[in-house]
Amino acid sequence: MNLSDIKGIGPKTLGLLNKLSIYTIDDLIRYYPYRYNTYSTSNILEIEEDTNVVISGIVTSTPKISYIKRNFNKLNFTLETNNVNINVSIFNRAFLSHNIYIGKNITLIGKYNRIKNTFTASDIKLYGLTKTEVEPVYHMINGLKTASLKKIIYNILNSNIEINEIVPEYLSNKYEFIDTKTAIREIHFPSNTNNIKQAKLKLKYEELFAFMFKINLMKFKNQIFDNFVIKNIKPEYLDDVIDNLPFALTSDQLEAVKDIISDFNHERRMNRLILGDVGSGKTIVSFIAILLNQKVGYQSAMLAPTEVLAHQHYDNFKSLFPNINVAILVGSQTKKEKETIIEELKQGNIDLLIGTHAILEENVEFKNIGLVITDEQHRFGVNQRKKLQNKGQAVDVLYMSATPIPRTYALTIYGDMDISMIKQKPSGRKDILTKVYKFDEITKIIQEIEEELSLKHQVYVIAPLIEENEDTELNDILKIEGILKSHFKNKHNIGTLHGKMKASEKDAIMNNFKSGKLEVLVSTTVIEVGVDVQNATMIAIFNAERFGLATLHQLRGRVGRNSLQSKCLLISDKESERLHVLEESNDGFYISECDFKLRGSGDLFGIRQSGDMVFKIADIHNDYKILLQCKSDSQEFLDNNIENNFRDYAYYRHIVDQLMNNN
Ligand code: ADP
Ligand code: MG
């Protein structure tokens, strides 16, 4: 059954649901509330004044409406509660006047003034409350009411819809879980707080179990079924490469390279993650892997999350290693250009293909691919990993991520991978001086920028783009550009960069910034990941409160990429403890821990942005214990059932078939 077949979902509602990423019935019933309001009624004789309370009672007078101004009215009536008759007033509820009549049992939320015997209500419910009531609160959008959403969900749950149990029965029994349909019902229509807890536990476990199962399965597949080649990298190959680098590797970089060589040379397929803070120098490690791979006769592919980054790697690689044939493939190229590259690839004339998602397409075939690299791995989902591996028979895979994620979490989320950590920064790097400013200190901010420019250094200025909400007073790019221009009076060259520009325009701007023609780059966060311009030593980030700490740390990592002192200005009118964390520390791991503590959950690490890792109810931080349990439970489940091909578990048989046959 489709969403549109459901009573109460017309084209308009369907559109609104889609906006909330609800496309199927399953999405809908699993559109969980993000919190609950709890109401329990107070006795009017006992309540404290001036605090919000809930009372229930019987209406004892017909409401009087007074229209105070346009769009502003007031209802007055009396209510008997705990044998006391009180005066009630509530604003802007004139439309309810017919539902409030003598003898009607209602519930009010608001504040009581004992001397005047007046209750000023902020909300009203047209029913009496006898016990504690728990009310789910959903993320909503304009045009869709919570009540309508709940009504639709209610109808679905009360139809004879079947909801599959994903957790194997023996585990559900072991943990005494409630069944999923009941759990979903309790999440939306809770009977009490304890039931919500039970429901959440089941649904979180279910979600994390299925997730960890996939991770474990991938690991299993890598170990058992994969072909491999032994690449036979000789020590002198590495010496040769290292002698020709523009700088000496840090010892962490060297360790990572050695890990890779050991994978290359052993009887297994490499599946390795390089985890290192921004600016730790992951790129060169991957380049070395590419060179060694090429030396023994294989092609490589490198996947980057943005075209800007793909171009940067391409330019970098070409200038460092002019003897290797490298090509770039991105979505914005013409069909003709793409066809030429694809043909050359097939012929084996290209050693390294760098690109965006475009390289995942099916028609991109290699003659002899031996190594695949994904940069900024956390931007990609589990399924994309799979697609890349499938580009060849025995491809070694290397992932890179700057996500400053504690090792324990990494082991879980990236449980199918081996991990090399790069902790040190290249020597001579200074901490980036970071300072929080208010917007009205703009003259000082401009002064700081001018000082930096007078040293012949370059500056990034980050402004969030106005997104859907047009009336928020965000400083969008053009406004910031305008401010800078009016201050600089043509003294400095300013360029702008944002996601809506054409790729060729972006490249042109980036190139002009790299070459120094542009001194200031005003940009949205499209530059967030990976961009490397050494002469840029200052970054000013407007509306800094809009970003998570992890993102700010990534953005800040655009500077401080050489031995010069770099600076970061965070501009925000909202006083926030969070931003000061960045003033104190340059350590990505520390910052991510703070982000965790301060924000609780959310899109920390950027991990949740990638499709497969979007959890609807679980949270890898708060639910870490459940996650660990699911890791071992799902491993055991896998071990016990892989031989009979999950005979009794259609759901998992399907997942296994998909992954194993997709080769
Ligand atoms: P990230 O780990 O954030 O991807 P990059 O690979 O972009 O970092 O490296 C940041 C900068 O540091 C680059 O300009 C790179 O050339 C430089 N770099 C990398 N390793 C070293 C090193 N061992 N010594 C000096 N500079 C280095
Ligand atoms: Mg990088």
CSV table of N, CA, C and O in Angstrom, one decimal, residues 194-282:
chain,number,residue,atom,x,y,z
A,194,ASN,N,6.7,4.8,31.6
A,194,ASN,CA,7.4,3.5,31.6
A,194,ASN,C,7.3,2.8,30.2
A,194,ASN,O,8.2,2.2,29.7
A,195,ASN,N,6.1,2.8,29.7
A,195,ASN,CA,5.9,2.1,28.4
A,195,ASN,C,6.7,2.8,27.3
A,195,ASN,O,7.2,2.1,26.4
A,196,ILE,N,6.9,4.1,27.4
A,196,ILE,CA,7.7,4.8,26.4
A,196,ILE,C,9.1,4.2,26.4
A,196,ILE,O,9.7,3.9,25.4
A,197,LYS,N,9.6,4.1,27.6
A,197,LYS,CA,10.9,3.5,27.8
A,197,LYS,C,11.1,2.2,27.2
A,197,LYS,O,12.0,1.9,26.4
A,198,GLN,N,10.1,1.3,27.5
A,198,GLN,CA,10.2,0.0,26.9
A,198,GLN,C,10.1,0.0,25.4
A,198,GLN,O,10.8,-0.7,24.7
A,199,ALA,N,9.3,0.9,24.9
A,199,ALA,CA,9.1,1.0,23.4
A,199,ALA,C,10.4,1.5,22.8
A,199,ALA,O,10.9,0.9,21.8
A,200,LYS,N,11.0,2.5,23.4
A,200,LYS,CA,12.2,3.1,22.8
A,200,LYS,C,13.3,2.0,22.8
A,200,LYS,O,14.1,1.9,21.9
A,201,LEU,N,13.4,1.3,23.9
A,201,LEU,CA,14.4,0.3,24.0
A,201,LEU,C,14.3,-0.7,22.9
A,201,LEU,O,15.3,-1.1,22.2
A,202,LYS,N,13.1,-1.2,22.6
A,202,LYS,CA,12.9,-2.2,21.6
A,202,LYS,C,13.3,-1.6,20.2
A,202,LYS,O,14.0,-2.2,19.4
A,203,LEU,N,12.8,-0.4,20.0
A,203,LEU,CA,13.0,0.2,18.6
A,203,LEU,C,14.5,0.6,18.4
A,203,LEU,O,15.0,0.4,17.3
A,204,LYS,N,15.2,1.0,19.5
A,204,LYS,CA,16.6,1.3,19.4
A,204,LYS,C,17.4,0.0,19.1
A,204,LYS,O,18.3,0.0,18.3
A,205,TYR,N,17.1,-1.0,19.9
A,205,TYR,CA,17.8,-2.2,19.7
A,205,TYR,C,17.6,-2.7,18.3
A,205,TYR,O,18.6,-3.1,17.6
A,206,GLU,N,16.4,-2.7,17.8
A,206,GLU,CA,16.0,-3.2,16.5
A,206,GLU,C,16.9,-2.4,15.4
A,206,GLU,O,17.5,-3.1,14.6
A,207,GLU,N,16.9,-1.1,15.6
A,207,GLU,CA,17.6,-0.3,14.6
A,207,GLU,C,19.1,-0.6,14.6
A,207,GLU,O,19.8,-0.8,13.6
A,208,LEU,N,19.7,-0.7,15.8
A,208,LEU,CA,21.1,-0.9,15.9
A,208,LEU,C,21.5,-2.3,15.6
A,208,LEU,O,22.6,-2.6,15.1
A,209,PHE,N,20.6,-3.2,15.9
A,209,PHE,CA,20.9,-4.6,15.6
A,209,PHE,C,21.0,-4.8,14.1
A,209,PHE,O,22.0,-5.4,13.5
A,210,ALA,N,20.0,-4.2,13.4
A,210,ALA,CA,20.1,-4.4,11.9
A,210,ALA,C,21.3,-3.7,11.3
A,210,ALA,O,21.9,-4.2,10.4
A,211,PHE,N,21.7,-2.5,11.9
A,211,PHE,CA,22.8,-1.8,11.4
A,211,PHE,C,24.1,-2.6,11.7
A,211,PHE,O,24.9,-2.8,10.7
A,212,MET,N,24.3,-3.1,12.9
A,212,MET,CA,25.5,-3.8,13.2
A,212,MET,C,25.6,-5.1,12.4
A,212,MET,O,26.6,-5.6,12.1
A,213,PHE,N,24.4,-5.7,12.1
A,213,PHE,CA,24.4,-6.9,11.3
A,213,PHE,C,25.0,-6.6,10.0
A,213,PHE,O,25.9,-7.4,9.5
A,214,LYS,N,24.6,-5.5,9.4
A,214,LYS,CA,25.2,-5.2,8.1
A,214,LYS,C,26.7,-5.0,8.1
A,214,LYS,O,27.5,-5.4,7.3
A,215,ILE,N,27.1,-4.3,9.2
A,215,ILE,CA,28.6,-4.0,9.3
A,215,ILE,C,29.3,-5.4,9.5
A,215,ILE,O,30.3,-5.6,8.8
A,216,ASN,N,28.8,-6.2,10.4
A,216,ASN,CA,29.4,-7.5,10.6
A,216,ASN,C,29.5,-8.4,9.3
A,216,ASN,O,30.4,-9.1,9.0
A,217,LEU,N,28.4,-8.3,8.6
A,217,LEU,CA,28.3,-9.0,7.4
A,217,LEU,C,29.3,-8.6,6.4
A,217,LEU,O,30.0,-9.4,5.7
A,218,MET,N,29.5,-7.3,6.3
A,218,MET,CA,30.5,-6.8,5.3
A,218,MET,C,31.9,-7.3,5.7
A,218,MET,O,32.7,-7.6,4.9
A,219,LYS,N,32.2,-7.2,7.0
A,219,LYS,CA,33.5,-7.7,7.4
A,219,LYS,C,33.6,-9.2,7.1
A,219,LYS,O,34.7,-9.6,6.6
A,220,PHE,N,32.6,-9.9,7.4
A,220,PHE,CA,32.6,-11.3,7.1
A,220,PHE,C,32.9,-11.6,5.6
A,220,PHE,O,33.7,-12.4,5.2
A,221,LYS,N,32.2,-10.8,4.8
A,221,LYS,CA,32.3,-11.0,3.4
A,221,LYS,C,33.8,-10.7,2.9
A,221,LYS,O,34.4,-11.4,2.1
A,222,ASN,N,34.3,-9.6,3.5
A,222,ASN,CA,35.7,-9.2,3.1
A,222,ASN,C,36.6,-10.3,3.5
A,222,ASN,O,37.6,-10.6,2.8
A,223,GLN,N,36.4,-11.0,4.6
A,223,GLN,CA,37.3,-12.0,5.1
A,223,GLN,C,37.2,-13.3,4.3
A,223,GLN,O,38.2,-13.9,4.0
A,224,ILE,N,36.0,-13.7,4.1
A,224,ILE,CA,35.8,-15.1,3.5
A,224,ILE,C,35.8,-15.1,2.0
A,224,ILE,O,36.4,-15.9,1.4
A,225,PHE,N,35.0,-14.3,1.4
A,225,PHE,CA,34.7,-14.5,0.0
A,225,PHE,C,35.6,-13.7,-0.9
A,225,PHE,O,35.5,-14.0,-2.1
A,226,ASP,N,36.3,-12.7,-0.4
A,226,ASP,CA,36.9,-11.9,-1.4
A,226,ASP,C,38.2,-12.5,-2.0
A,226,ASP,O,38.9,-13.1,-1.3
A,227,ASN,N,38.3,-12.1,-3.2
A,227,ASN,CA,39.6,-12.4,-3.9
A,227,ASN,C,40.6,-11.4,-3.4
A,227,ASN,O,40.2,-10.4,-2.8
A,228,PHE,N,41.8,-11.7,-3.6
A,228,PHE,CA,42.9,-10.7,-3.2
A,228,PHE,C,44.0,-11.0,-4.2
A,228,PHE,O,44.1,-12.0,-4.8
A,229,VAL,N,44.9,-10.0,-4.2
A,229,VAL,CA,46.1,-10.2,-4.9
A,229,VAL,C,47.2,-9.8,-4.0
A,229,VAL,O,47.0,-9.0,-3.1
A,230,ILE,N,48.3,-10.5,-4.1
A,230,ILE,CA,49.5,-10.1,-3.3
A,230,ILE,C,50.3,-9.2,-4.2
A,230,ILE,O,50.7,-9.5,-5.3
A,231,LYS,N,50.5,-7.9,-3.7
A,231,LYS,CA,51.1,-6.9,-4.6
A,231,LYS,C,52.6,-6.9,-4.6
A,231,LYS,O,53.2,-6.3,-5.4
A,232,ASN,N,53.2,-7.5,-3.5
A,232,ASN,CA,54.6,-7.6,-3.6
A,232,ASN,C,55.3,-6.3,-3.6
A,232,ASN,O,56.2,-6.0,-4.5
A,233,ILE,N,55.0,-5.4,-2.8
A,233,ILE,CA,55.6,-4.1,-2.7
A,233,ILE,C,57.0,-4.3,-2.1
A,233,ILE,O,57.1,-4.7,-0.9
A,234,LYS,N,58.1,-3.9,-2.8
A,234,LYS,CA,59.4,-4.1,-2.2
A,234,LYS,C,59.8,-2.8,-1.4
A,234,LYS,O,59.4,-1.7,-1.8
A,235,PRO,N,60.6,-3.0,-0.4
A,235,PRO,CA,60.9,-1.8,0.5
A,235,PRO,C,61.5,-0.7,-0.4
A,235,PRO,O,61.3,0.5,-0.1
A,236,GLU,N,62.3,-1.1,-1.4
A,236,GLU,CA,63.0,0.0,-2.2
A,236,GLU,C,61.9,0.9,-2.9
A,236,GLU,O,62.2,2.0,-3.3
A,237,TYR,N,60.8,0.3,-3.3
A,237,TYR,CA,59.7,1.1,-3.9
A,237,TYR,C,59.3,2.2,-3.1
A,237,TYR,O,59.2,3.4,-3.5
A,238,LEU,N,59.2,1.9,-1.8
A,238,LEU,CA,58.8,3.0,-0.8
A,238,LEU,C,59.9,4.0,-0.7
A,238,LEU,O,59.6,5.2,-0.8
A,239,ASP,N,61.1,3.5,-0.5
A,239,ASP,CA,62.2,4.5,-0.4
A,239,ASP,C,62.2,5.5,-1.5
A,239,ASP,O,62.4,6.7,-1.4
A,240,ASP,N,62.0,4.9,-2.7
A,240,ASP,CA,62.0,5.7,-3.9
A,240,ASP,C,61.0,6.8,-3.9
A,240,ASP,O,61.3,7.9,-4.2
A,241,VAL,N,59.8,6.4,-3.5
A,241,VAL,CA,58.7,7.4,-3.4
A,241,VAL,C,59.0,8.5,-2.4
A,241,VAL,O,58.9,9.7,-2.7
A,242,ILE,N,59.5,8.0,-1.2
A,242,ILE,CA,59.7,9.0,-0.2
A,242,ILE,C,60.8,10.0,-0.5
A,242,ILE,O,60.7,11.2,-0.2
A,243,ASP,N,61.8,9.5,-1.2
A,243,ASP,CA,62.9,10.4,-1.6
A,243,ASP,C,62.4,11.5,-2.5
A,243,ASP,O,63.0,12.6,-2.5
A,244,ASN,N,61.3,11.3,-3.2
A,244,ASN,CA,60.9,12.3,-4.1
A,244,ASN,C,59.7,13.2,-3.6
A,244,ASN,O,59.1,13.9,-4.3
A,245,LEU,N,59.5,13.1,-2.3
A,245,LEU,CA,58.4,13.9,-1.7
A,245,LEU,C,59.0,15.3,-1.3
A,245,LEU,O,60.1,15.4,-1.0
A,246,PRO,N,58.1,16.3,-1.3
A,246,PRO,CA,58.6,17.6,-1.0
A,246,PRO,C,58.9,17.8,0.5
A,246,PRO,O,59.4,18.8,0.9
A,247,PHE,N,58.4,16.9,1.3
A,247,PHE,CA,58.7,17.0,2.8
A,247,PHE,C,58.9,15.6,3.4
A,247,PHE,O,58.5,14.6,2.7
A,248,ALA,N,59.4,15.6,4.6
A,248,ALA,CA,59.5,14.3,5.3
A,248,ALA,C,58.2,13.9,5.9
A,248,ALA,O,57.5,14.8,6.4
A,249,LEU,N,57.9,12.6,5.9
A,249,LEU,CA,56.6,12.2,6.5
A,249,LEU,C,56.7,12.2,8.0
A,249,LEU,O,57.8,12.0,8.6
A,250,THR,N,55.6,12.5,8.7
A,250,THR,CA,55.6,12.4,10.1
A,250,THR,C,55.6,10.9,10.4
A,250,THR,O,55.3,10.1,9.6
A,251,SER,N,56.0,10.5,11.7
A,251,SER,CA,56.1,9.1,12.0
A,251,SER,C,54.7,8.4,11.9
A,251,SER,O,54.6,7.3,11.5
A,252,ASP,N,53.6,9.1,12.2
A,252,ASP,CA,52.3,8.6,12.1
A,252,ASP,C,51.9,8.3,10.6
A,252,ASP,O,51.3,7.3,10.3
A,253,GLN,N,52.3,9.3,9.8
A,253,GLN,CA,52.1,9.1,8.3
A,253,GLN,C,52.8,7.8,7.8
A,253,GLN,O,52.3,7.0,7.1
A,254,LEU,N,54.1,7.7,8.3
A,254,LEU,CA,54.9,6.6,7.8
A,254,LEU,C,54.3,5.2,8.3
A,254,LEU,O,54.2,4.3,7.6
A,255,GLU,N,53.8,5.2,9.6
A,255,GLU,CA,53.1,4.0,10.1
A,255,GLU,C,51.9,3.7,9.2
A,255,GLU,O,51.7,2.5,8.9
A,256,ALA,N,51.1,4.7,8.9
A,256,ALA,CA,49.9,4.4,8.1
A,256,ALA,C,50.3,3.8,6.7
A,256,ALA,O,49.7,2.9,6.2
A,257,VAL,N,51.4,4.4,6.1
A,257,VAL,CA,51.9,3.9,4.9
A,257,VAL,C,52.3,2.4,5.0
A,257,VAL,O,52.0,1.5,4.2
A,258,LYS,N,53.0,2.1,6.1
A,258,LYS,CA,53.4,0.7,6.3
A,258,LYS,C,52.3,-0.2,6.5
A,258,LYS,O,52.3,-1.4,6.1
A,259,ASP,N,51.2,0.2,7.2
A,259,ASP,CA,50.0,-0.6,7.4
A,259,ASP,C,49.5,-0.9,6.0
A,259,ASP,O,49.1,-2.1,5.7
A,260,ILE,N,49.5,0.1,5.1
A,260,ILE,CA,48.9,-0.1,3.8
A,260,ILE,C,49.7,-1.1,3.0
A,260,ILE,O,49.2,-2.0,2.4
A,261,ILE,N,51.1,-1.0,3.1
A,261,ILE,CA,51.9,-1.9,2.4
A,261,ILE,C,51.7,-3.3,2.9
A,261,ILE,O,51.7,-4.3,2.1
A,262,SER,N,51.6,-3.4,4.2
A,262,SER,CA,51.4,-4.8,4.7
A,262,SER,C,50.0,-5.4,4.2
A,262,SER,O,50.0,-6.5,3.9
A,263,ASP,N,49.0,-4.5,4.1
A,263,ASP,CA,47.8,-5.0,3.5
A,263,ASP,C,48.0,-5.4,2.1
A,263,ASP,O,47.5,-6.5,1.6
A,264,PHE,N,48.7,-4.6,1.3
A,264,PHE,CA,49.0,-4.9,-0.1
A,264,PHE,C,49.7,-6.2,-0.2
A,264,PHE,O,49.4,-7.0,-1.2
A,265,ASN,N,50.6,-6.5,0.7
A,265,ASN,CA,51.4,-7.7,0.5
A,265,ASN,C,50.8,-8.9,1.1
A,265,ASN,O,51.4,-10.0,1.0
A,266,HIS,N,49.7,-8.8,1.8
A,266,HIS,CA,49.2,-10.0,2.5
A,266,HIS,C,48.0,-10.6,1.7
A,266,HIS,O,47.4,-10.0,0.9
A,267,GLU,N,47.7,-11.8,2.2
A,267,GLU,CA,46.6,-12.6,1.5
A,267,GLU,C,45.2,-12.1,2.0
A,267,GLU,O,44.5,-12.8,2.6
A,268,ARG,N,45.0,-10.9,1.8
A,268,ARG,CA,43.6,-10.3,2.1
A,268,ARG,C,43.4,-9.1,1.3
A,268,ARG,O,44.4,-8.5,0.7
A,269,ARG,N,42.2,-8.7,1.3
A,269,ARG,CA,41.9,-7.5,0.6
A,269,ARG,C,41.9,-6.3,1.6
A,269,ARG,O,41.4,-6.5,2.7
A,270,MET,N,42.6,-5.2,1.3
A,270,MET,CA,42.7,-4.1,2.2
A,270,MET,C,41.3,-3.5,2.4
A,270,MET,O,40.5,-3.3,1.5
A,271,ASN,N,41.0,-3.2,3.7
A,271,ASN,CA,39.8,-2.5,4.0
A,271,ASN,C,40.1,-1.6,5.2
A,271,ASN,O,39.9,-1.9,6.3
A,272,ARG,N,40.8,-0.5,4.9
A,272,ARG,CA,41.5,0.3,5.9
A,272,ARG,C,41.0,1.7,6.0
A,272,ARG,O,40.8,2.4,4.9
A,273,LEU,N,40.8,2.2,7.2
A,273,LEU,CA,40.4,3.6,7.4
A,273,LEU,C,41.6,4.4,8.0
A,273,LEU,O,42.2,3.9,9.0
A,274,ILE,N,41.9,5.5,7.4
A,274,ILE,CA,42.9,6.4,8.0
A,274,ILE,C,42.1,7.5,8.7
A,274,ILE,O,41.4,8.2,8.1
A,275,LEU,N,42.3,7.5,10.0
A,275,LEU,CA,41.6,8.5,10.8
A,275,LEU,C,42.6,9.5,11.3
A,275,LEU,O,43.6,9.2,11.9
A,276,GLY,N,42.4,10.8,10.9
A,276,GLY,CA,43.3,11.8,11.4
A,276,GLY,C,42.7,13.1,11.4
A,276,GLY,O,41.9,13.5,10.5
A,277,ASP,N,43.0,13.9,12.4
A,277,ASP,CA,42.4,15.3,12.5
A,277,ASP,C,42.7,16.1,11.2
A,277,ASP,O,43.5,15.8,10.4
A,278,VAL,N,41.9,17.2,11.1
A,278,VAL,CA,42.1,18.1,9.9
A,278,VAL,C,43.6,18.5,9.9
A,278,VAL,O,44.1,18.9,10.9
A,279,GLY,N,44.1,18.5,8.7
A,279,GLY,CA,45.5,19.0,8.5
A,279,GLY,C,46.6,18.1,9.0
A,279,GLY,O,47.7,18.4,9.0
A,280,SER,N,46.2,16.8,9.3
A,280,SER,CA,47.2,15.9,9.8
A,280,SER,C,48.0,15.3,8.6
A,280,SER,O,49.0,14.6,8.8
A,281,GLY,N,47.5,15.5,7.4
A,281,GLY,CA,48.2,15.1,6.2
A,281,GLY,C,47.9,13.7,5.7
A,281,GLY,O,48.7,12.8,5.5
A,282,LYS,N,46.6,13.5,5.6
A,282,LYS,CA,46.1,12.1,5.1
A,282,LYS,C,46.3,12.0,3.6
A,282,LYS,O,46.6,10.9,3.1
